[in-house]
């Protein structure tokens, strides 16, 4: 598997970037990971990086974006925060990835059995976690208003809604990214990762 170069990145479309991620996850699920020499990639990327994607995912230890998309050193920008929520620092990171560093796709990837989403559904309040969860509560309220005892299926519905909510927040609060999407320079897509099967489903 080739290391990302300026030339490769420049010739990729948003649709190409989407397909690379889909194919990478397919390899991961089938346990046929691409051959790559990570140590060589460290050397090859030392003078500069040309990642093709930025992925916002949860801090969950079971959801490492590079591994589940079978990517190497220098391939993707990985933004991680519990519950894959949006704040200005996350938006700034995404804007850097696309506008400055040339990435072609923004993925917001939620996952099944998410502790942050489950805690938001239970309206947990604890230290700084309270403010973090307040970014997920609107999705809880949208799917199951005034309910605190959600079933597993209902929690998964909230997780999907939370991804959609993050996508909407990107488009509403980043004119840079929404303009790049409108002009076809980038794609902004949601996804859901199954901790049971390792499969990524694009929404
Ligand atoms: Zn999570």
mmCIF file of N, CA, C and O in Angstrom, residues 1-5 35-49 72-75:
data_model
loop_
_atom_site.group_PDB
_atom_site.id
_atom_site.type_symbol
_atom_site.label_atom_id
_atom_site.label_comp_id
_atom_site.label_asym_id
_atom_site.label_seq_id
_atom_site.Cartn_x
_atom_site.Cartn_y
_atom_site.Cartn_z
ATOM 1 N N UNK A 1 0.850 -1.193 0.000
ATOM 2 C CA UNK A 1 0.000 0.000 0.000
ATOM 3 C C UNK A 1 0.883 1.240 0.000
ATOM 4 O O UNK A 1 1.765 1.376 0.837
ATOM 5 N N UNK A 2 0.648 2.145 -0.966
ATOM 6 C CA UNK A 2 1.497 3.327 -1.116
ATOM 7 C C UNK A 2 1.255 4.372 -0.023
ATOM 8 O O UNK A 2 0.135 4.554 0.434
ATOM 9 N N UNK A 3 2.318 5.038 0.338
ATOM 10 C CA UNK A 3 2.216 6.146 1.273
ATOM 11 C C UNK A 3 1.634 7.347 0.537
ATOM 12 O O UNK A 3 1.953 7.580 -0.628
ATOM 13 N N UNK A 4 0.771 8.095 1.225
ATOM 14 C CA UNK A 4 0.149 9.280 0.629
ATOM 15 C C UNK A 4 1.200 10.331 0.273
ATOM 16 O O UNK A 4 1.991 10.738 1.127
ATOM 17 N N UNK A 5 1.187 10.771 -0.982
ATOM 18 C CA UNK A 5 2.080 11.854 -1.398
ATOM 19 C C UNK A 5 1.216 13.030 -1.865
ATOM 20 O O UNK A 5 -0.002 12.892 -2.038
ATOM 21 N N UNK A 35 -0.617 -4.792 2.857
ATOM 22 C CA UNK A 35 0.797 -4.824 3.229
ATOM 23 C C UNK A 35 1.321 -3.400 3.308
ATOM 24 O O UNK A 35 1.220 -2.656 2.344
ATOM 25 N N UNK A 36 1.851 -3.026 4.430
ATOM 26 C CA UNK A 36 2.541 -1.734 4.493
ATOM 27 C C UNK A 36 3.602 -1.817 5.577
ATOM 28 O O UNK A 36 3.448 -2.529 6.553
ATOM 29 N N UNK A 37 4.695 -1.075 5.325
ATOM 30 C CA UNK A 37 5.810 -1.046 6.255
ATOM 31 C C UNK A 37 5.724 0.272 7.027
ATOM 32 O O UNK A 37 6.103 1.326 6.515
ATOM 33 N N UNK A 38 5.180 0.211 8.231
ATOM 34 C CA UNK A 38 4.934 1.443 8.992
ATOM 35 C C UNK A 38 6.223 2.219 9.251
ATOM 36 O O UNK A 38 6.245 3.442 9.201
ATOM 37 N N UNK A 39 7.313 1.488 9.499
ATOM 38 C CA UNK A 39 8.577 2.183 9.778
ATOM 39 C C UNK A 39 9.054 2.943 8.539
ATOM 40 O O UNK A 39 9.510 4.087 8.653
ATOM 41 N N UNK A 40 8.880 2.340 7.359
ATOM 42 C CA UNK A 40 9.240 3.057 6.126
ATOM 43 C C UNK A 40 8.337 4.264 5.937
ATOM 44 O O UNK A 40 8.778 5.316 5.459
ATOM 45 N N UNK A 41 7.061 4.099 6.311
ATOM 46 C CA UNK A 41 6.123 5.221 6.162
ATOM 47 C C UNK A 41 6.486 6.385 7.085
ATOM 48 O O UNK A 41 6.248 7.537 6.749
ATOM 49 N N UNK A 42 7.063 6.065 8.235
ATOM 50 C CA UNK A 42 7.542 7.138 9.128
ATOM 51 C C UNK A 42 8.585 7.962 8.377
ATOM 52 O O UNK A 42 8.525 9.187 8.346
ATOM 53 N N UNK A 43 9.508 7.281 7.739
ATOM 54 C CA UNK A 43 10.561 7.960 6.988
ATOM 55 C C UNK A 43 9.984 8.743 5.806
ATOM 56 O O UNK A 43 10.298 9.908 5.591
ATOM 57 N N UNK A 44 9.081 8.071 5.057
ATOM 58 C CA UNK A 44 8.526 8.698 3.854
ATOM 59 C C UNK A 44 7.667 9.933 4.144
ATOM 60 O O UNK A 44 7.539 10.817 3.301
ATOM 61 N N UNK A 45 7.076 9.978 5.329
ATOM 62 C CA UNK A 45 6.197 11.103 5.655
ATOM 63 C C UNK A 45 6.902 12.165 6.501
ATOM 64 O O UNK A 45 6.297 13.158 6.884
ATOM 65 N N UNK A 46 8.179 11.950 6.777
ATOM 66 C CA UNK A 46 8.867 12.850 7.722
ATOM 67 C C UNK A 46 8.974 14.275 7.197
ATOM 68 O O UNK A 46 8.979 15.229 7.969
ATOM 69 N N UNK A 47 9.004 14.443 5.881
ATOM 70 C CA UNK A 47 9.152 15.792 5.321
ATOM 71 C C UNK A 47 7.811 16.494 5.109
ATOM 72 O O UNK A 47 7.764 17.698 4.864
ATOM 73 N N UNK A 48 6.702 15.742 5.194
ATOM 74 C CA UNK A 48 5.392 16.364 4.988
ATOM 75 C C UNK A 48 4.304 15.317 4.952
ATOM 76 O O UNK A 48 4.571 14.144 4.694
ATOM 77 N N UNK A 49 3.071 15.748 5.239
ATOM 78 C CA UNK A 49 1.949 14.805 5.243
ATOM 79 C C UNK A 49 0.862 15.255 4.273
ATOM 80 O O UNK A 49 0.614 16.453 4.114
ATOM 81 N N UNK A 72 -2.493 3.575 7.114
ATOM 82 C CA UNK A 72 -1.161 3.618 7.704
ATOM 83 C C UNK A 72 -0.775 4.997 8.200
ATOM 84 O O UNK A 72 -1.623 5.847 8.471
ATOM 85 N N UNK A 73 0.539 5.215 8.290
ATOM 86 C CA UNK A 73 1.085 6.497 8.744
ATOM 87 C C UNK A 73 0.907 7.525 7.626
ATOM 88 O O UNK A 73 1.248 7.259 6.477
ATOM 89 N N UNK A 74 0.337 8.693 7.976
ATOM 90 C CA UNK A 74 0.207 9.767 6.987
ATOM 91 C C UNK A 74 -1.034 9.689 6.114
ATOM 92 O O UNK A 74 -1.168 10.450 5.164
ATOM 93 N N UNK A 75 -1.966 8.767 6.432
ATOM 94 C CA UNK A 75 -3.154 8.594 5.584
ATOM 95 C C UNK A 75 -4.361 9.420 6.019
ATOM 96 O O UNK A 75 -5.080 9.956 5.189
#
